[in-house]
Coordinates of C-alpha atoms and ligand atoms in Angstrom, one line a residue:
M945 CA 61.4 -152.9 -16.0
L946 CA 62.5 -155.4 -13.2
A947 CA 61.2 -154.2 -10.0
A948 CA 60.0 -155.3 -6.7
Y949 CA 56.7 -153.9 -5.7
A950 CA 53.8 -153.6 -3.8
A951 CA 51.0 -155.5 -5.7
R952 CA 48.4 -155.4 -2.9
I953 CA 48.5 -154.3 0.8
D954 CA 48.4 -157.1 3.4
P955 CA 48.6 -155.6 7.1
Q956 CA 48.8 -159.6 8.0
H957 CA 51.0 -161.0 5.7
P958 CA 53.4 -158.2 3.9
L959 CA 55.3 -160.9 2.0
D960 CA 52.2 -162.1 0.3
A961 CA 51.2 -158.4 -1.2
L962 CA 55.2 -158.4 -2.6
E963 CA 55.9 -159.5 -6.4
V964 CA 59.0 -158.7 -8.0
G965 CA 58.9 -159.0 -12.2
E966 CA 58.4 -156.9 -15.1
I967 CA 56.3 -153.4 -14.7
D968 CA 55.7 -150.6 -16.5
V969 CA 56.5 -148.1 -13.8
A970 CA 55.7 -144.9 -15.9
A971 CA 52.3 -146.7 -16.0
T972 CA 51.7 -146.5 -12.5
P973 CA 49.9 -144.0 -10.2
G974 CA 52.9 -142.4 -9.0
G975 CA 54.9 -142.9 -12.0
A976 CA 54.2 -140.1 -14.5
Q977 CA 57.0 -137.9 -13.0
T978 CA 57.9 -135.4 -15.9
S979 CA 59.3 -132.6 -14.6
D980 CA 62.6 -131.6 -16.3
D981 CA 64.3 -131.2 -12.8
W982 CA 63.9 -134.8 -12.4
V983 CA 66.7 -137.4 -13.9
E984 CA 66.8 -140.9 -14.4
V985 CA 69.6 -142.9 -11.9
Q986 CA 70.5 -146.6 -13.4
V987 CA 70.4 -148.2 -10.1
R988 CA 73.3 -150.2 -9.1
A989 CA 72.7 -151.1 -5.7
A990 CA 69.6 -150.9 -3.4
A991 CA 69.3 -151.8 0.2
L992 CA 66.0 -152.9 2.5
N993 CA 64.6 -150.6 5.3
H994 CA 61.9 -151.6 7.9
H995 CA 59.7 -149.0 6.0
D996 CA 59.5 -151.6 2.8
L997 CA 57.6 -153.9 5.1
F998 CA 55.4 -151.1 6.8
S999 CA 54.6 -150.5 3.2
L1000 CA 53.1 -153.6 2.8
R1001 CA 51.3 -153.6 5.5
G1002 CA 50.1 -150.7 4.0
V1003 CA 51.4 -147.7 6.7
G1004 CA 52.2 -144.8 4.8
L1005 CA 51.0 -146.0 1.4
S1006 CA 47.0 -146.3 -0.2
A1007 CA 45.4 -148.7 -1.9
A1008 CA 45.1 -146.0 -4.9
S1009 CA 49.0 -145.2 -5.3
L1010 CA 49.4 -149.6 -6.2
P1011 CA 51.2 -150.6 -7.6
M1012 CA 54.3 -149.0 -5.6
V1013 CA 57.9 -149.9 -6.5
L1014 CA 59.4 -150.5 -2.9
G1015 CA 62.4 -149.3 -1.8
C1016 CA 63.9 -145.9 -0.4
D1017 CA 68.0 -146.2 -0.9
A1018 CA 70.0 -146.2 -4.3
A1019 CA 73.1 -145.9 -5.5
G1020 CA 74.0 -145.8 -9.5
I1021 CA 74.9 -144.0 -12.3
A1022 CA 73.2 -140.7 -13.2
P1023 CA 72.8 -139.5 -16.6
D1024 CA 75.9 -138.0 -16.9
G1025 CA 77.6 -141.0 -16.3
S1026 CA 78.6 -140.0 -12.4
E1027 CA 78.4 -142.7 -10.0
V1028 CA 75.9 -141.0 -7.5
I1029 CA 74.3 -141.8 -4.2
V1030 CA 70.2 -141.0 -4.1
H1031 CA 68.8 -138.8 -1.3
G1032 CA 65.3 -140.6 -0.5
V1033 CA 63.5 -137.3 0.9
I1034 CA 61.3 -135.9 -1.7
N1035 CA 60.2 -132.4 -0.9
D1036 CA 57.0 -130.5 -2.1
P1037 CA 58.4 -128.5 -4.9
G1038 CA 56.9 -125.2 -2.7
F1039 CA 58.6 -125.8 0.3
A1040 CA 62.1 -123.5 0.8
G1041 CA 62.6 -124.1 4.7
P1042 CA 66.5 -124.4 5.5
D1043 CA 65.9 -128.1 7.2
S1044 CA 63.8 -130.5 4.2
T1045 CA 62.6 -132.9 7.3
F1046 CA 60.6 -129.9 8.2
D1047 CA 58.6 -130.3 5.5
P1048 CA 54.9 -131.2 6.1
R1049 CA 54.5 -132.8 2.7
R1050 CA 57.5 -134.6 1.9
S1051 CA 57.4 -138.3 1.4
L1052 CA 60.1 -140.7 0.9
L1053 CA 60.3 -142.9 -2.3
S1054 CA 58.4 -145.6 -2.6
E1055 CA 55.5 -143.3 -0.6
R1056 CA 53.6 -141.6 -3.2
C1057 CA 56.9 -141.8 -6.2
P1058 CA 57.8 -145.3 -7.4
G1059 CA 60.9 -146.5 -5.3
T1060 CA 64.6 -148.0 -5.6
L1061 CA 64.0 -151.2 -5.8
A1062 CA 64.8 -151.3 -9.9
E1063 CA 66.3 -151.4 -12.6
R1064 CA 66.0 -147.2 -12.7
V1065 CA 64.5 -144.6 -10.6
R1066 CA 63.8 -141.3 -11.2
V1067 CA 64.4 -138.5 -8.6
P1068 CA 65.0 -134.8 -8.6
R1069 CA 67.9 -133.6 -9.5
T1070 CA 69.1 -132.0 -6.0
N1071 CA 68.8 -135.1 -4.3
L1072 CA 71.9 -136.5 -5.9
V1073 CA 75.0 -136.7 -4.0
A1074 CA 78.3 -137.5 -5.2
K1075 CA 79.5 -141.2 -4.5
P1076 CA 82.5 -141.4 -3.6
A1077 CA 85.0 -144.0 -5.6
E1078 CA 86.5 -144.8 -2.3
L1079 CA 82.8 -146.5 -1.4
T1080 CA 81.7 -149.4 -3.0
F1081 CA 77.7 -149.0 -4.7
S1082 CA 76.6 -151.5 -1.9
E1083 CA 78.4 -149.6 0.8
A1084 CA 76.9 -146.4 -0.6
A1085 CA 73.3 -147.8 -1.2
C1086 CA 73.1 -148.4 2.6
L1087 CA 73.4 -144.9 3.4
P1088 CA 70.6 -142.6 2.4
T1089 CA 67.8 -143.9 5.4
A1090 CA 69.4 -146.0 7.8
W1091 CA 72.8 -144.4 8.2
L1092 CA 71.6 -141.0 6.9
T1093 CA 68.9 -141.5 10.3
A1094 CA 71.6 -143.2 12.8
Y1095 CA 74.1 -139.7 11.5
R1096 CA 71.4 -137.0 12.5
M1097 CA 70.2 -139.0 15.7
L1098 CA 73.3 -138.7 17.1
F1099 CA 75.3 -135.6 15.7
V1100 CA 72.3 -133.5 15.5
Q1101 CA 69.5 -134.4 17.6
S1102 CA 70.8 -135.6 20.7
G1103 CA 73.5 -133.3 22.3
L1104 CA 75.6 -135.9 23.1
R1105 CA 79.5 -134.8 23.2
P1106 CA 82.4 -137.3 23.6
G1107 CA 83.3 -139.0 26.5
Q1108 CA 79.5 -139.3 27.2
T1109 CA 76.8 -142.6 27.4
V1110 CA 74.8 -143.8 25.2
L1111 CA 72.1 -146.6 24.8
I1112 CA 71.3 -148.2 21.4
Q1113 CA 68.4 -149.9 21.6
G1114 CA 68.1 -153.0 19.7
A1115 CA 71.6 -154.2 18.5
G1116 CA 71.6 -156.1 15.0
G1117 CA 69.2 -153.7 12.6
G1118 CA 70.1 -151.7 10.3
V1119 CA 70.2 -148.4 12.2
A1120 CA 71.3 -149.6 15.1
T1121 CA 74.6 -151.1 13.7
A1122 CA 75.2 -147.8 12.3
L1123 CA 74.3 -145.9 15.6
V1124 CA 76.8 -148.5 17.1
L1125 CA 80.0 -147.7 14.5
L1126 CA 79.0 -143.7 14.7
A1127 CA 78.8 -143.5 18.3
R1128 CA 82.3 -145.4 18.7
H1129 CA 83.7 -143.6 16.3
A1130 CA 82.6 -140.2 18.0
G1131 CA 84.1 -141.2 20.8
L1132 CA 81.2 -142.2 23.5
R1133 CA 80.7 -144.9 25.8
V1134 CA 78.8 -147.2 23.6
W1135 CA 76.1 -149.7 25.2
V1136 CA 73.3 -151.9 23.4
T1137 CA 70.3 -154.1 24.3
S1138 CA 69.8 -156.9 22.2
R1139 CA 67.3 -159.9 22.7
S1140 CA 69.6 -162.2 21.5
E1141 CA 72.9 -162.9 23.3
E1142 CA 74.5 -163.7 19.8
R1143 CA 73.4 -160.3 18.2
G1144 CA 74.5 -158.9 21.8
E1145 CA 77.8 -160.2 20.9
R1146 CA 78.0 -159.3 17.4
A1147 CA 77.5 -155.2 18.4
A1148 CA 80.1 -155.7 21.0
S1149 CA 82.6 -156.8 18.2
L1150 CA 81.2 -154.1 16.4
G1151 CA 82.3 -151.7 19.3
A1152 CA 79.9 -151.2 21.4
H1153 CA 81.5 -151.3 25.0
A1154 CA 78.9 -153.4 26.5
W1155 CA 75.5 -155.0 25.6
F1156 CA 72.5 -155.8 27.6
P1157 CA 69.3 -158.3 27.5
S1158 CA 66.7 -156.4 26.3
G1159 CA 64.7 -154.6 29.4
S1160 CA 67.0 -155.5 32.1
R1161 CA 69.0 -153.1 34.6
L1162 CA 71.8 -151.1 33.9
P1163 CA 75.0 -150.5 36.2
E1164 CA 74.4 -146.8 35.9
R1165 CA 72.0 -144.3 33.8
V1166 CA 73.0 -142.9 30.8
D1167 CA 73.4 -139.8 29.3
A1168 CA 70.9 -140.8 26.0
V1169 CA 68.9 -143.1 24.6
M1170 CA 68.6 -143.8 20.8
E1171 CA 65.3 -145.7 20.3
S1172 CA 63.4 -146.9 17.1
V1173 CA 62.3 -150.3 18.6
G1174 CA 59.1 -148.6 19.6
A1175 CA 56.5 -149.7 22.6
A1176 CA 58.7 -152.9 23.6
T1177 CA 61.7 -150.7 24.7
W1178 CA 59.8 -147.4 26.0
S1179 CA 59.6 -147.6 29.3
H1180 CA 63.5 -148.9 29.8
S1181 CA 64.4 -146.1 27.7
I1182 CA 63.2 -143.5 29.7
N1183 CA 63.8 -145.1 32.9
A1184 CA 67.8 -145.7 31.5
L1185 CA 67.9 -141.9 31.2
R1186 CA 69.4 -139.6 34.1
P1187 CA 68.2 -136.8 35.2
G1188 CA 68.1 -134.1 32.0
G1189 CA 68.9 -136.9 29.3
A1190 CA 67.6 -137.1 25.7
V1191 CA 65.6 -140.0 24.0
V1192 CA 66.1 -139.6 20.2
I1193 CA 63.2 -141.3 18.6
C1194 CA 62.8 -142.8 15.4
G1195 CA 61.0 -145.4 14.6
T1196 CA 58.3 -147.9 16.4
T1197 CA 59.6 -151.4 14.7
T1198 CA 57.0 -153.2 18.1
G1199 CA 54.1 -150.6 17.9
A1200 CA 54.0 -146.8 18.6
E1201 CA 51.6 -147.4 21.5
P1202 CA 53.8 -148.3 24.7
E1203 CA 51.8 -149.8 27.9
R1204 CA 52.6 -147.2 29.7
A1205 CA 53.5 -143.5 28.3
E1206 CA 55.4 -142.3 31.2
L1207 CA 54.8 -139.0 31.3
T1208 CA 55.4 -138.4 35.1
K1209 CA 59.3 -139.4 34.6
I1210 CA 59.7 -137.5 31.9
F1211 CA 58.5 -134.3 33.7
F1212 CA 60.0 -135.0 36.8
K1213 CA 63.2 -136.6 35.6
P1214 CA 63.0 -134.1 33.7
L1215 CA 63.7 -135.6 30.5
R1216 CA 64.0 -134.4 26.5
V1217 CA 62.0 -136.4 23.8
I1218 CA 63.3 -135.4 20.6
G1219 CA 61.8 -137.0 17.1
S1220 CA 64.3 -137.5 14.4
T1221 CA 63.6 -138.5 11.0
M1222 CA 66.0 -139.0 8.5
G1223 CA 67.8 -136.0 7.5
T1224 CA 68.7 -133.3 5.0
R1225 CA 70.6 -133.8 1.5
D1226 CA 74.0 -131.8 2.9
E1227 CA 73.8 -134.2 6.1
L1228 CA 73.8 -137.0 3.9
A1229 CA 76.9 -135.3 1.9
D1230 CA 78.7 -134.7 5.2
L1231 CA 78.1 -138.5 6.5
V1232 CA 80.0 -139.7 3.3
G1233 CA 82.5 -137.6 3.8
L1234 CA 83.0 -139.3 7.5
L1235 CA 83.2 -142.4 5.9
V1236 CA 86.0 -141.4 3.8
A1237 CA 87.7 -139.7 5.9
T1238 CA 87.5 -142.1 8.8
G1239 CA 87.8 -145.5 6.8
L1240 CA 84.5 -146.8 8.5
R1241 CA 81.9 -149.1 6.7
P1242 CA 78.4 -150.1 6.9
V1243 CA 77.9 -153.7 8.1
I1244 CA 75.8 -155.5 5.3
D1245 CA 74.3 -158.8 6.2
S1246 CA 74.1 -160.1 2.7
T1247 CA 73.8 -159.1 -0.7
T1248 CA 70.9 -160.6 -3.0
P1249 CA 70.1 -159.5 -7.1
L1250 CA 66.8 -158.2 -7.2
A1251 CA 65.3 -160.9 -9.2
E1252 CA 65.6 -163.1 -5.6
V1253 CA 65.0 -160.0 -3.2
G1254 CA 61.8 -162.2 -2.0
Q1255 CA 64.3 -164.1 -0.1
A1256 CA 66.1 -160.2 1.7
F1257 CA 62.8 -159.7 2.7
E1258 CA 62.1 -162.9 4.5
R1259 CA 65.1 -162.2 6.3
L1260 CA 64.2 -158.8 6.9
E1261 CA 60.7 -159.9 8.3
S1262 CA 62.4 -162.6 10.6
G1263 CA 64.6 -160.2 12.1
S1264 CA 67.4 -162.5 12.0
G1265 CA 69.4 -160.0 9.8
F1266 CA 72.9 -158.3 11.1
G1267 CA 73.3 -155.2 9.4
K1268 CA 72.1 -154.1 5.8
L1269 CA 70.6 -156.1 3.6
V1270 CA 71.8 -155.0 0.3
V1271 CA 70.3 -155.5 -3.6
S1272 CA 72.3 -155.9 -5.7
V1273 CA 71.0 -154.3 -9.6
G1274 CA 72.2 -154.9 -13.2
Ligands
NAP2428 N1 62.3 -141.9 10.8 C1 63.0 -142.2 10.0 O1 63.3 -141.9 9.1 C2 63.7 -143.7 10.0 C3 64.3 -144.2 9.1 C4 65.1 -145.2 9.1 C5 64.3 -146.3 10.3 N2 63.6 -146.1 10.7 C6 62.6 -147.0 11.7 O2 63.6 -147.5 12.5 C7 62.8 -148.7 13.2 C8 64.6 -149.7 12.7 O3 64.8 -149.8 11.4 P1 65.4 -150.5 10.6 O4 65.5 -150.4 9.0 O5 67.0 -150.6 11.4 O6 64.9 -152.2 10.8 P2 65.3 -153.6 11.2 O7 66.9 -153.5 10.6 O8 64.4 -154.1 11.3 O9 65.4 -153.5 13.1 C9 64.5 -153.9 14.0 C10 65.8 -153.6 15.4 O10 64.5 -154.1 16.0 C11 65.2 -154.8 17.3 N3 63.8 -155.2 17.9 C12 63.1 -155.6 17.3 N4 62.0 -156.2 17.7 C13 62.5 -155.9 19.4 C14 61.7 -156.5 20.0 N5 60.7 -156.4 20.7 N6 62.1 -155.9 21.7 C15 63.5 -155.5 21.1 N7 64.0 -155.1 20.2 C16 63.8 -155.5 18.5 C17 66.0 -155.8 17.0 O11 67.4 -155.7 17.8 P3 67.8 -157.4 18.0 O12 66.9 -158.1 16.7 O13 68.9 -157.0 18.3 O14 66.8 -156.8 19.6 C18 66.6 -154.6 15.6 O15 67.9 -153.7 16.3 C19 62.2 -149.3 12.3 O16 60.7 -148.9 13.0 C20 62.5 -148.0 10.9 O17 61.0 -147.6 10.7 C21 62.9 -144.3 11.1

């Protein structure tokens, strides 16, 4: 079938490791999934995430698992003909805890099992969430990674209450645009940083109350910071918080080793540092319900056919996109 996959690993030039073409997915190292609990979904739309670039660089993907179909997000058709959204967290069969993100042996689609940038993807039946008719396949495909991560950061992890102030580092990313829309809708005062005036202004037009150049001094301290940029913004995030505030971190786009860890400020202010990763299937279902109830929809930067997905990867790598890069399939 047609798929976009990591044919090799290239830490310096990740796009050189990408191939788009026909591949026998069942014959790939992760493709021999035969359990009766798994079903095949006909993918109608998928979406790119920074995770796909990390995979091409070899982060979380070993040479032994190549070739590996990329992609964590999909919406499509289940074997019974129903429209579904695919939850991308694959739990160890032996895991029984209440929160699937606590499973130390969990993986994401495209790490051990073939991902969603393909005409079909196999997933555990329990990973399917019903797609309501109100959402298009493209909108639904934006939800399982970036939007679910943003939902959990804001509503499960941060402890924020309506009326408080949240700072979102980075304006234009998939997670960042989801955070802006969700936070504004939840009644928070929303502040954003960006390296670019154009992207800052676009975040403001989405609903951010104010945007500030990355690293600049804010008019006052905030209650919580949503951090996905990593090393480049870590010190700013810590300095931006009021005493007792929280930084919720889900990613390290610019690296995981900031120049200063800011340990003294963290204990002295004192601050809460909260890690967050993806979300549970139930949280994905709740997020879908929120979109249906509010009319809120993901910001889609562009939609690219699977056969031409290389162009979307170039946009992802350049950082020039604003919102989600959607891939149409079939
Ligand atoms: N843990 C999880 O479950 C999970 C889930 C989803 C994503 N993530 C992680 O979260 C991060 C964002 O993912 P994404 O898919 O939203 O990526 P993305 O769409 O590529 O967004 C990148 C963001 O980083 C900002 N940025 C990039 N370089 C920067 C720099 N030098 N200084 C300041 N800001 C910079 C950009 O903001 P401006 O261009 O506006 O400045 C943009 O908002 C990635 O590291 C990803 O792996 C983790």
